[in-house]
Coordinates of N, CA and C and ligand atoms in Angstrom, one line a residue:
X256 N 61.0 2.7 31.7 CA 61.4 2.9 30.3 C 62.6 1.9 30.0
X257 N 62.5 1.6 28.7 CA 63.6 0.1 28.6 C 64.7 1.3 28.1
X258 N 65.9 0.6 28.4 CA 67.2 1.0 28.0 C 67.9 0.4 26.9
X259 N 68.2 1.4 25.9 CA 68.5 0.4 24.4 C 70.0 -0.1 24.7
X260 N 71.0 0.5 25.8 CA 71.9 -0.1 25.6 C 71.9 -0.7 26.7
X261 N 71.0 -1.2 27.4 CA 71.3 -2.7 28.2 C 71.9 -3.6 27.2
X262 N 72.8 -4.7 27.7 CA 73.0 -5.5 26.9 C 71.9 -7.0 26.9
X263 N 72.0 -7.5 25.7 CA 70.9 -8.5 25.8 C 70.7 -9.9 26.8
X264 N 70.0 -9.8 27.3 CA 70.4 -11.7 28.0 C 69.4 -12.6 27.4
X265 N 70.0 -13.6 27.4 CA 68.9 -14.9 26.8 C 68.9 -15.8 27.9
X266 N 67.5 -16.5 27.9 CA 67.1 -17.0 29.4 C 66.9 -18.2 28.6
X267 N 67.5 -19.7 29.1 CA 67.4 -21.0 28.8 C 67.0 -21.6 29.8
X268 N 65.4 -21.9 29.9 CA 64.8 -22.6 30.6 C 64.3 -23.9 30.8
X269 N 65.2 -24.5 31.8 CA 65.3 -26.7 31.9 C 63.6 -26.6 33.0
X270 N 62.8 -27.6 32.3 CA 61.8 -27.6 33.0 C 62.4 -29.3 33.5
X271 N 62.6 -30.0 34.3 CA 63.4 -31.1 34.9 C 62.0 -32.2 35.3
X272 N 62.1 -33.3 35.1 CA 60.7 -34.1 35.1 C 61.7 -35.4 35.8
X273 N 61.1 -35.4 37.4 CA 61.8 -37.2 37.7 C 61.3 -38.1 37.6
X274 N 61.2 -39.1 36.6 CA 60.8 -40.5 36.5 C 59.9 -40.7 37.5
X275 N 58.2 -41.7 37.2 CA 57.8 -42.3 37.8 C 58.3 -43.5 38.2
X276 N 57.3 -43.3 39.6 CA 58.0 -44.3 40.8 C 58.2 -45.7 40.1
X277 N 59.8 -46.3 40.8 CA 59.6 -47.5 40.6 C 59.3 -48.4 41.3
X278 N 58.3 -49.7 41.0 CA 57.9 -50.4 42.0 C 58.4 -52.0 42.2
X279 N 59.8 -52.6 41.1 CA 59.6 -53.8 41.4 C 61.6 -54.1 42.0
X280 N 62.0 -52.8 42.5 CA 62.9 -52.5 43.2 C 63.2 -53.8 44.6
X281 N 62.4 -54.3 44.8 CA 62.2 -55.4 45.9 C 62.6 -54.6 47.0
X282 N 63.0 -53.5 47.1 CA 63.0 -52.4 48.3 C 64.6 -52.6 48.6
X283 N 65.5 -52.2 47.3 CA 67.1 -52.5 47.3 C 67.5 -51.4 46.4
X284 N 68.4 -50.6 46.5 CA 69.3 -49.6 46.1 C 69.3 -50.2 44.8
X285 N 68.7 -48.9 43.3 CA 69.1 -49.4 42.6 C 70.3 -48.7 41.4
X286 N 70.4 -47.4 42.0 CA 71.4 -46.5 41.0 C 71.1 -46.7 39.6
X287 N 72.2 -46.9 39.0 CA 72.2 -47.1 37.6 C 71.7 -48.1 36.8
X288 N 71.2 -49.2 38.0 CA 70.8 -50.6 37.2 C 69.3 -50.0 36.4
X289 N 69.0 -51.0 35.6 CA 68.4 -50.1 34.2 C 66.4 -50.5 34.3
X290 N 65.8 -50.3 35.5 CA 65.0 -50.5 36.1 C 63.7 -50.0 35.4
X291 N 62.7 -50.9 35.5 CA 61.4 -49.9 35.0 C 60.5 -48.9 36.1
X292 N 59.5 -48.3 35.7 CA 59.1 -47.4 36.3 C 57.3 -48.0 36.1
X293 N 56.3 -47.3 37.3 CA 55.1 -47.6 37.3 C 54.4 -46.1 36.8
X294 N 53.9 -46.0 35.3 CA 53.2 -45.0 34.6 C 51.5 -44.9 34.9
X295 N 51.6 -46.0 35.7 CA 49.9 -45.9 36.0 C 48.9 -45.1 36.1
X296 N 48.9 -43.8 37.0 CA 48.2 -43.2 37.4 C 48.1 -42.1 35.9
X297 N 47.2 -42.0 35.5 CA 47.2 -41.3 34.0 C 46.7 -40.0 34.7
X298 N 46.5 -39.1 35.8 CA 45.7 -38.0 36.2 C 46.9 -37.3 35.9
X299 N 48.6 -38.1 36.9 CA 49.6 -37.6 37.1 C 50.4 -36.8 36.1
X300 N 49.8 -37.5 34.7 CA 50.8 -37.1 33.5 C 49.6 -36.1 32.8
X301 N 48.4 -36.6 32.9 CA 47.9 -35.7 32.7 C 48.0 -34.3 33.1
X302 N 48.0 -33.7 34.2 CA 48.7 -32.6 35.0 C 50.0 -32.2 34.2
X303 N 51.3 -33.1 34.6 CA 52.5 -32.5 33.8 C 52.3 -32.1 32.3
X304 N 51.6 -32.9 31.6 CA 51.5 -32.6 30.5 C 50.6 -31.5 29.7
X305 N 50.1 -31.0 30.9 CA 49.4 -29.7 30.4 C 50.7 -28.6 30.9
X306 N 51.1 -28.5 32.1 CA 52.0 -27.2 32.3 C 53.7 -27.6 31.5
X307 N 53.7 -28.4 30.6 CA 55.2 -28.1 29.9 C 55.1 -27.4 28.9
X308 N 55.6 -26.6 28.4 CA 56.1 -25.7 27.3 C 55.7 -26.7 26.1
X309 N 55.2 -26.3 24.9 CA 55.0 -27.5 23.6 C 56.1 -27.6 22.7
X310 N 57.1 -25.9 23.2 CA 57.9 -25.8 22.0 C 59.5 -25.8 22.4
X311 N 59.4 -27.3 23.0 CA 60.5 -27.4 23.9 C 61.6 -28.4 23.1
X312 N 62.7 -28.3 23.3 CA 63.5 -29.7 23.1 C 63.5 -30.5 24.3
X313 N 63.8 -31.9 23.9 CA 63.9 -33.1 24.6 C 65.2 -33.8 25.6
X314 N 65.4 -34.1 26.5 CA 66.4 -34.3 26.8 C 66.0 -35.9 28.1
X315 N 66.8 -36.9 27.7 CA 66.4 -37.8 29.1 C 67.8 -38.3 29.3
X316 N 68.3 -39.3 30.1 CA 69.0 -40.0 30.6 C 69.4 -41.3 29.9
X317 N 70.0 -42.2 29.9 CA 70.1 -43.6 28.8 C 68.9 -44.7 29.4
X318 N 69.0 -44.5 30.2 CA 68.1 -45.3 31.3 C 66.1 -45.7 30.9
X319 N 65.7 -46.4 31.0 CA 64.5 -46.7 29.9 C 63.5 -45.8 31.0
X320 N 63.3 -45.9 32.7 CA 62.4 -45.0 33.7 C 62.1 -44.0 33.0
X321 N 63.4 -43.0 32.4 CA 63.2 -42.0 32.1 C 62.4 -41.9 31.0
X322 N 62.3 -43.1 29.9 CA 62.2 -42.8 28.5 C 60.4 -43.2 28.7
X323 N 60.4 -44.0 30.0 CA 59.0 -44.4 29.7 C 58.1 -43.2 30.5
X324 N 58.6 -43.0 31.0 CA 58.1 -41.5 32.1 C 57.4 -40.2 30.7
X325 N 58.7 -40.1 29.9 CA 58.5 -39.1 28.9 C 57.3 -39.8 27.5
X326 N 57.1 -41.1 27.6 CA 56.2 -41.7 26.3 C 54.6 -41.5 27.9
X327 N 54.5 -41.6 29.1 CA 53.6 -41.6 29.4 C 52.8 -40.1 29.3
X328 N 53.9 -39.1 29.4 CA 53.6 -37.7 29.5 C 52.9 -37.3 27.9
X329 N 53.7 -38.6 26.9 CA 53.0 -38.1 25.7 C 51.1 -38.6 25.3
X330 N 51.6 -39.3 25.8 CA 50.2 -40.4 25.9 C 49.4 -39.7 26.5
X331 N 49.5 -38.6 27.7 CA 48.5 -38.0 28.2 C 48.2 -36.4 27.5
X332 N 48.5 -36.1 26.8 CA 47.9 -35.6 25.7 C 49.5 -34.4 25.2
X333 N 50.4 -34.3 25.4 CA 51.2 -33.6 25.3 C 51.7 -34.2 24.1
X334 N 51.5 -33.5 22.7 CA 52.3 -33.2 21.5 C 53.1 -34.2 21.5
X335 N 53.2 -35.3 21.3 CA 54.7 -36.1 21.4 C 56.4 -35.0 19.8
X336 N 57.2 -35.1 20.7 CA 58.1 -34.3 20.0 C 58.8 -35.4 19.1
X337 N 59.4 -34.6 18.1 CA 60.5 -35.0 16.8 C 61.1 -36.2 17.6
X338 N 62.0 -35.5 19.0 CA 63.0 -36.6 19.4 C 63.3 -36.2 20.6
X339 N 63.9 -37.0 21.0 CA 64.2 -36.9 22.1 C 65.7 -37.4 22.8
X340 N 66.8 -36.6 22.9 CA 68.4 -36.6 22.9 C 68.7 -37.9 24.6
X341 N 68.9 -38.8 24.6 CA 69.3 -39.4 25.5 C 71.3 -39.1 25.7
X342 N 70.8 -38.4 27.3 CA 72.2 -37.8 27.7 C 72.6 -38.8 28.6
X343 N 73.6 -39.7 28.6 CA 74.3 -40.6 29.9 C 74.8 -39.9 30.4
X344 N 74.8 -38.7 30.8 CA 75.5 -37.6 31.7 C 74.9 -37.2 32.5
X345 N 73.2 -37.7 32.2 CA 72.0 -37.6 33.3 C 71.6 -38.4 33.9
X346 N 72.3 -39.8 34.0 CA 71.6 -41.0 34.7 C 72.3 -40.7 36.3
X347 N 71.4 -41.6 37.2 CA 71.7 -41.4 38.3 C 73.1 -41.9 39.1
X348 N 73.2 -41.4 40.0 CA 74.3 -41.9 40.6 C 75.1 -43.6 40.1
X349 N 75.9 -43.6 39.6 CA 76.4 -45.0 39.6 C 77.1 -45.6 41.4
X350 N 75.9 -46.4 42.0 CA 75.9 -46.6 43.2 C 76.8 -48.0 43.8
X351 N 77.2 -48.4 43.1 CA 78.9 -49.8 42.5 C 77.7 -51.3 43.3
X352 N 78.6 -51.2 44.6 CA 78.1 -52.6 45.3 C 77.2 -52.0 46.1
X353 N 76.4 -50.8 45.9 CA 75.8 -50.0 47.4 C 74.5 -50.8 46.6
X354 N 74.6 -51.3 44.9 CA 73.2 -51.7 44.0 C 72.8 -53.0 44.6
X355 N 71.1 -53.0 44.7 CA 70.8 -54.2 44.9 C 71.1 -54.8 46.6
X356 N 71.9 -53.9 47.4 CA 71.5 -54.0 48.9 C 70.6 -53.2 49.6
X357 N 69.9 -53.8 50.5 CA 68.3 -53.4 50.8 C 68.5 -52.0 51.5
X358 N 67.6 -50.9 51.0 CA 67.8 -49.9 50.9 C 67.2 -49.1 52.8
X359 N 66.9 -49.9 52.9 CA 66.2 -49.3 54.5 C 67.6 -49.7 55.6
X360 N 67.7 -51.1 55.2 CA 69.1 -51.4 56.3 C 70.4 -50.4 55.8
X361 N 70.0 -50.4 54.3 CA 71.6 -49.5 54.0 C 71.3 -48.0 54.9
X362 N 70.3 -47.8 54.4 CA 69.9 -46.1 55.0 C 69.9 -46.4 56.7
X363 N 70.0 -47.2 57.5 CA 69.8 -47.1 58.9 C 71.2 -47.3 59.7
X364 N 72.4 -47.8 58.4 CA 73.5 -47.8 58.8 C 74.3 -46.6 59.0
X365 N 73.7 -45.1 58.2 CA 74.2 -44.2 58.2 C 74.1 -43.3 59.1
X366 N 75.1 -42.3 59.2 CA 74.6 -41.4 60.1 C 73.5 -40.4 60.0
X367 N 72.5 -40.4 61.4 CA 71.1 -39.6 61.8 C 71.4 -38.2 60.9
X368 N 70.1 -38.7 59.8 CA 69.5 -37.3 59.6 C 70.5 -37.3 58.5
X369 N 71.1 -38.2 57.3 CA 71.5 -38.2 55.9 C 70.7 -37.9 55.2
X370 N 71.1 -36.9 54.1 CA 70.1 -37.0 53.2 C 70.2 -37.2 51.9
X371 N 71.3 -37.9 52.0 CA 71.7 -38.9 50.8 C 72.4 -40.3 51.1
X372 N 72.6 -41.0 50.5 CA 73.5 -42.6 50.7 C 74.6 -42.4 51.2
X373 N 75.4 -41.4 50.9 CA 76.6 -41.1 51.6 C 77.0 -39.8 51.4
X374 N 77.7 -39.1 52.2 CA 78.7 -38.1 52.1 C 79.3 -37.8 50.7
X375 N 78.8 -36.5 50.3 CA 79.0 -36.2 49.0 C 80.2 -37.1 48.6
X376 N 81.2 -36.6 48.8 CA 82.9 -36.8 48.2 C 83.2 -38.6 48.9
X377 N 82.0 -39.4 49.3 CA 82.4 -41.0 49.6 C 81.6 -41.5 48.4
X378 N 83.1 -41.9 47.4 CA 82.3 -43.2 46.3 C 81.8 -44.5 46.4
X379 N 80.7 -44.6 46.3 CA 80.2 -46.2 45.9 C 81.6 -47.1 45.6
X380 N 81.8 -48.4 46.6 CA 82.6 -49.2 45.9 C 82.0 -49.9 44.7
X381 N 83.3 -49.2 43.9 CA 82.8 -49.6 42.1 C 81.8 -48.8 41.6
X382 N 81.4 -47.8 42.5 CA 80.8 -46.6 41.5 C 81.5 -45.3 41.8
X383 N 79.8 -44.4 41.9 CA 80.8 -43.0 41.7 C 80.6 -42.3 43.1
X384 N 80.5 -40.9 43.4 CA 80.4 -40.0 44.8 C 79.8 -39.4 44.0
X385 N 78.6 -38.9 45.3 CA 77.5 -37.8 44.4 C 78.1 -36.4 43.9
X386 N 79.4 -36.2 44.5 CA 80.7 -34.9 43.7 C 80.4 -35.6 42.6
X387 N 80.7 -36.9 41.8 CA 81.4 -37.1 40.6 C 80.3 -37.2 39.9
X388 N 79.2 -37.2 40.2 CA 77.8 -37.6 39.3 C 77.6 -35.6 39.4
X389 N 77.4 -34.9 40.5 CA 77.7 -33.7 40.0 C 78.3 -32.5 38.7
X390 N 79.8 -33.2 39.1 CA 80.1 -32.5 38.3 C 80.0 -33.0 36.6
X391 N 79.6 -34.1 36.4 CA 79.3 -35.0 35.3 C 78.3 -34.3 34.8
X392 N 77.1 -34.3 35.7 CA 75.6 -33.5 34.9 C 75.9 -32.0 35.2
X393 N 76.7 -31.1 35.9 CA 77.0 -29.4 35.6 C 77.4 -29.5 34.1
X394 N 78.7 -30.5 33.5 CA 79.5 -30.2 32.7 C 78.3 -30.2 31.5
X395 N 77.1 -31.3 31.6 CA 76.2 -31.7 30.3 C 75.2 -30.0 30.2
X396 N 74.9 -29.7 31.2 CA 73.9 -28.4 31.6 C 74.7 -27.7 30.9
X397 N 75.8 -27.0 31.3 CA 76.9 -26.0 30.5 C 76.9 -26.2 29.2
X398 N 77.0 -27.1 28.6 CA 76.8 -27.5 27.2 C 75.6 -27.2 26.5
X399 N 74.8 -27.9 27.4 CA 73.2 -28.0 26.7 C 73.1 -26.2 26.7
X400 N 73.3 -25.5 27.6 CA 73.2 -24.3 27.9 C 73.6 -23.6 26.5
X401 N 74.9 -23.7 25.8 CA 75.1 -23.2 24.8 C 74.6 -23.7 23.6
X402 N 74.6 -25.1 23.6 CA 73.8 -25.5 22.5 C 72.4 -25.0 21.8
X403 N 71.4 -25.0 23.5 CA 69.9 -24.6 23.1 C 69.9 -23.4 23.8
X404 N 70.4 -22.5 23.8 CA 70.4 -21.1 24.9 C 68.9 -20.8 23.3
X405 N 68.6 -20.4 24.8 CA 67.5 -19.4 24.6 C 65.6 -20.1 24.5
X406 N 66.1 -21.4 24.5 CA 65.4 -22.3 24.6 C 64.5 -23.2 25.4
X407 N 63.2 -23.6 25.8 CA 62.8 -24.4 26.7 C 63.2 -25.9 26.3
X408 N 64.1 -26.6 27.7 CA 64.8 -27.5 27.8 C 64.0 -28.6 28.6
X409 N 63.1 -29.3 28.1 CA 62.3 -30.1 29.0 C 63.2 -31.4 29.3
X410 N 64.1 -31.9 30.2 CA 64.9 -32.9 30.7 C 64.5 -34.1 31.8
X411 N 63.9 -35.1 31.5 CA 63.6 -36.0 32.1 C 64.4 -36.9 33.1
X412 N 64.6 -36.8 34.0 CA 65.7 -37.3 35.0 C 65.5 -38.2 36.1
X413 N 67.1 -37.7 36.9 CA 66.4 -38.7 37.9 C 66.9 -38.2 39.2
X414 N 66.3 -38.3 40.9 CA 66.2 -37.9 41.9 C 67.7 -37.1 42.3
X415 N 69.0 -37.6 41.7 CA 69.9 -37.3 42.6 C 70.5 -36.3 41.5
X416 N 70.1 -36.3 40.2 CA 70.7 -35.4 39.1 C 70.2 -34.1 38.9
X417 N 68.5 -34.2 39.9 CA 67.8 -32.7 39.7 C 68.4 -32.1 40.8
X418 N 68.8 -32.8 41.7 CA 69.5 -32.4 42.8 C 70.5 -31.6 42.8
X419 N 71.6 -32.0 42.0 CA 72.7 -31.6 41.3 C 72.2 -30.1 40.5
X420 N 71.5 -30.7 39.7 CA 70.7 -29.1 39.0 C 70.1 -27.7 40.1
X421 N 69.6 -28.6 40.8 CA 69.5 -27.1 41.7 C 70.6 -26.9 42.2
X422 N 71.4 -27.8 42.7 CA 72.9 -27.3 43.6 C 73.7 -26.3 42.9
X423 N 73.5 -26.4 41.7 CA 74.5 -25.6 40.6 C 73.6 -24.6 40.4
X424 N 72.1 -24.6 40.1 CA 71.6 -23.7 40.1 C 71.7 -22.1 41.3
X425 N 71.8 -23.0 42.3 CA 72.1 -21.5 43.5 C 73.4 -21.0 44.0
X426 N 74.0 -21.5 42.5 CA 75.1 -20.8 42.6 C 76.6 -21.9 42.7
X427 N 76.2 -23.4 42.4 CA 77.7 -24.2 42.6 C 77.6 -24.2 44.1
X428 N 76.1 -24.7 44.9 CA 76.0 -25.1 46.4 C 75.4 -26.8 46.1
X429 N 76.5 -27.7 46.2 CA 75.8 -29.1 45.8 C 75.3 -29.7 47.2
X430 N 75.8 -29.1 48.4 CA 75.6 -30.2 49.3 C 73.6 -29.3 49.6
X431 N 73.5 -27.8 49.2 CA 72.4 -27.1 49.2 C 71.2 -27.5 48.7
X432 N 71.3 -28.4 46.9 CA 70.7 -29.2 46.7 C 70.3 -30.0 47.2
X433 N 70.6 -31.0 48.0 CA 70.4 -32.2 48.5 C 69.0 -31.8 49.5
X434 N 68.9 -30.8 50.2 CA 68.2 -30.0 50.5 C 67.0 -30.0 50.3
X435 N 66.5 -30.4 49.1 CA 65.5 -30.1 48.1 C 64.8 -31.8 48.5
X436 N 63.2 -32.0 48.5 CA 62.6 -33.6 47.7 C 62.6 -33.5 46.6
X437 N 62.6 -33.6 46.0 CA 62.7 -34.3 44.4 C 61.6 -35.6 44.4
X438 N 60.2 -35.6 44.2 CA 59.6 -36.2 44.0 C 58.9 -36.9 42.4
X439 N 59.0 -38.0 42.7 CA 58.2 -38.9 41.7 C 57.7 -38.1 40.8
X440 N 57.9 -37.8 39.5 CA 57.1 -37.1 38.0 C 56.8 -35.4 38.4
X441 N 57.5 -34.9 39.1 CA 57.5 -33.6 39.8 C 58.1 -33.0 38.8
X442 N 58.3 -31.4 39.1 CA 58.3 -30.6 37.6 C 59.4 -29.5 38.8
X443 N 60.9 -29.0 38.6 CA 61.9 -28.1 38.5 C 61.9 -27.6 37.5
X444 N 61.6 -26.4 37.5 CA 61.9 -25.1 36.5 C 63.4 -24.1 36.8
X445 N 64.3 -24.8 36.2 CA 65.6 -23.3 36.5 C 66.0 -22.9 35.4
X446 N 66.3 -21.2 35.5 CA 66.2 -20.8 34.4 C 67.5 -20.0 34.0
X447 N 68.3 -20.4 33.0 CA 69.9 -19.8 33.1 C 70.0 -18.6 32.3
X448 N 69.9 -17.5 32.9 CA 70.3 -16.3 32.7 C 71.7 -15.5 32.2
X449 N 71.7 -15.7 30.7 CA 72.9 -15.5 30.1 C 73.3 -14.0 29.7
X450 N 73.9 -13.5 29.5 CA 74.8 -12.2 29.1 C 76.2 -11.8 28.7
X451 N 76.5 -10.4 28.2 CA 77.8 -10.3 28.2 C 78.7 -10.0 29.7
X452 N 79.5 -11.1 30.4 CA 79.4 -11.1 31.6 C 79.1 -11.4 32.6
X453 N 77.5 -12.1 32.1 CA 77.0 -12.7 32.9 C 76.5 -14.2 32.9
X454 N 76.4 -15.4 34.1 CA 75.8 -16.5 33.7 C 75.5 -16.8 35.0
X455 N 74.2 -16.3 35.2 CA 73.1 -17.1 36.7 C 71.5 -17.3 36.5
X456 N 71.6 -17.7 37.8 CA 70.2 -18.9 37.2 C 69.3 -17.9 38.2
X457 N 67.8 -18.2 37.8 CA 66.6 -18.3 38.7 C 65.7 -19.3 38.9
X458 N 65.2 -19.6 40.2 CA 64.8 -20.9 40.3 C 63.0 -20.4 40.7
X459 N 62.5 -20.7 39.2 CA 61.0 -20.4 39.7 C 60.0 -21.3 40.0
X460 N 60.7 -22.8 40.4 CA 60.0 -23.8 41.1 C 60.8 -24.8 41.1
X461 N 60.8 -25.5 42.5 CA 60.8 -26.5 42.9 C 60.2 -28.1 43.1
X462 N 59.8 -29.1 42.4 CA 59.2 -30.5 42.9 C 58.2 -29.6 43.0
X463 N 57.4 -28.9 41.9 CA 56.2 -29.3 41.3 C 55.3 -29.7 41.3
X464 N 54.0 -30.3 42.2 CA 53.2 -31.5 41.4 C 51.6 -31.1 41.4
X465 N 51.8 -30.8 39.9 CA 50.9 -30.0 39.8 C 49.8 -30.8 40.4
X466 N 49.2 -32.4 39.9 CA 48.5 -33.2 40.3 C 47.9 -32.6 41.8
X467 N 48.2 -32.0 42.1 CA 47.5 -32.1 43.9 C 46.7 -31.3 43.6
X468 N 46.5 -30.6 42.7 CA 45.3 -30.0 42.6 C 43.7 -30.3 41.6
X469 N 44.3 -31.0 41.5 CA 43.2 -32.3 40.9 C 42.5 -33.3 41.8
X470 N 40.9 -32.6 41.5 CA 40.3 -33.6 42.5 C 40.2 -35.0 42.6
X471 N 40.4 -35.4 41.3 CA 41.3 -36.6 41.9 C 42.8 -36.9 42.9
X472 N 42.9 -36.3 43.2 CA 44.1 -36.1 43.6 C 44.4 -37.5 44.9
X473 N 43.4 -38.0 45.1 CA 43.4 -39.3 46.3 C 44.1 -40.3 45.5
X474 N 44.5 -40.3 43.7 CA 45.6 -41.2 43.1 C 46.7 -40.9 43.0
X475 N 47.0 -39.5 44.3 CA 48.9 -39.3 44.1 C 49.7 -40.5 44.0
X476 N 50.9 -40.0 42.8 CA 52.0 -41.2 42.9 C 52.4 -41.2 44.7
X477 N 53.2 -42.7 44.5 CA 53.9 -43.2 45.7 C 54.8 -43.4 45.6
X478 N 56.1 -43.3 46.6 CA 57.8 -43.1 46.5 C 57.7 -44.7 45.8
X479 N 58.8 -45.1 45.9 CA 59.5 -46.3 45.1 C 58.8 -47.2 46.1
X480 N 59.2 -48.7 45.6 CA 58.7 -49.4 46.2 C 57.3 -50.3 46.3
X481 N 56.7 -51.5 46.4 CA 55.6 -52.2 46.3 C 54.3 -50.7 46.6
X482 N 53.4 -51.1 45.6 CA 52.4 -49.8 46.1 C 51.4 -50.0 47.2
X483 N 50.9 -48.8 48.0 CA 49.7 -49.4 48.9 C 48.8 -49.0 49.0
X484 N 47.7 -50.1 49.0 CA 46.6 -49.2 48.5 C 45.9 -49.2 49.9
X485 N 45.6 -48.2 50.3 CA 44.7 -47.6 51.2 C 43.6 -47.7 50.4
X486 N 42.4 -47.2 51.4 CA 40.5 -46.8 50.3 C 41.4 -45.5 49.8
X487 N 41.8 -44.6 50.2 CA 42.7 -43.2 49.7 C 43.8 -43.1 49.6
X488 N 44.7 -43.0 48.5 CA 45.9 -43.2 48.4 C 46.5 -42.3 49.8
X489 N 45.5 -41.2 49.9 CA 46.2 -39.9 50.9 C 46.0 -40.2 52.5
X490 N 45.1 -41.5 52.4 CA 44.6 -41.5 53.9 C 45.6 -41.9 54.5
Ligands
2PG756 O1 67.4 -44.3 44.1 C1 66.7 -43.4 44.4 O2 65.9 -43.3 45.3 C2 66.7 -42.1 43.5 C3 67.6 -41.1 44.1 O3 66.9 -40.0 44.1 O4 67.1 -42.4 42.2 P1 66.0 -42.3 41.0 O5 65.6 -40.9 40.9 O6 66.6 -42.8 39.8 O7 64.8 -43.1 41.5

């Protein structure tokens, strides 16, 4: 039996979408630099763009990956919306001089078993620490949270900022995030649970893709990087 004097909560739901893969990266760190993405595989967006919400607001990063990620998802049959809010509070890590140095030697200089470019709280020379890109996208969520409360929040992003979102999601655990893959055009669902009193989240999915269950599915996207073609993408 419902209780009339519960008090009410309103649930604002970020469905979080990471940019498809980029492939002309030359296989070098690219952070913030303003890079394109490979929308090829039409199965992939097809998939996302049937499980998003239709009656959602828009939200992406300044960054064009993201913007072209979100015109592919439209293209594959999903409603294209009114607009779409580009937030610079969602672009990725600003990674200073770490940009544009080859990403395998950078990653092999680090210590066994990182699972990011550095140590939360070490900044990129001339950029930022994955704390400062943290607390940068909590502060935009908190906002967006009041702005669109009650709302499906469809947010186009990118690998280290959904990261961030689930970190804050389980509670303000950022290094917990990192935790997570965050894959290529993959779908995070968190859901912020508001009240008098109250403000927490539920996390009713993780990196997403729906695509694998499509018999085509031998055209999964591929991480960053030159693409390879096997006879099966999967083989
Ligand atoms: O550089 C990368 O590998 C990622 C970090 O997750 O960034 P982006 O999501 O923008 O590709």
């Amino acid at each position: 039996m419902s209780n009339p004097d519960q008090p009410k909560v309103i649930v604002t739901r970020w469905w979080w979408v990471r940019h498809a893969p980029v492939r002309s990266d030359g296989g070098n760190i690219y952070g913030q630099a303003d890079i394109e993405c490979d929308t090829g595989d039409t199965e992939v967006f097809e998939a996302v763009a049937k499980m998003l919400p239709r009656r959602a607001v828009w939200y992406s990063s300044h960054l064009k990956r993201t913007h072209q990620t979100a015109a592919a998802i439209w293209a594959a049959g999903f409603p294209k919306p009114d607009g779409m809010t580009q937030e610079p509070a969602f672009a990725e890590q600003h990674l200073g001089a770490w940009q544009g140095m080859n990403r395998a030697t950078f990653l092999a200089s680090r210590p066994a078993g990182s699972t990011w470019f550095a140590d939360v709280n070490e900044p990129a020379p001339g950029g930022e620490s994955y704390m400062d890109m943290y607390t940068r996208v909590c502060r935009a969520i908190v906002r967006i949270n009041t702005a669109e409360a009650g709302r499906d929040v469809i947010a186009v992003g990118h690998g280290g900022v959904i990261k961030c979102a689930v970190g804050l999601a389980l509670g303000g655990q950022p290094d917990r995030g990192l935790a997570f893959d965050i894959d290529n055009v993959s779908v995070t669902r968190l859901d912020h649970v508001a009240g008098p009193g109250l403000s927490t989240w539920r996390l009713p999915m993780v990196n997403q893709q729906p695509w694998i269950a499509d018999p085509r599915h031998a055209a999964m996207h591929q991480q960053a990087g030159p693409e390879v073609r096997p006879a099966t993408k999967l083989a």
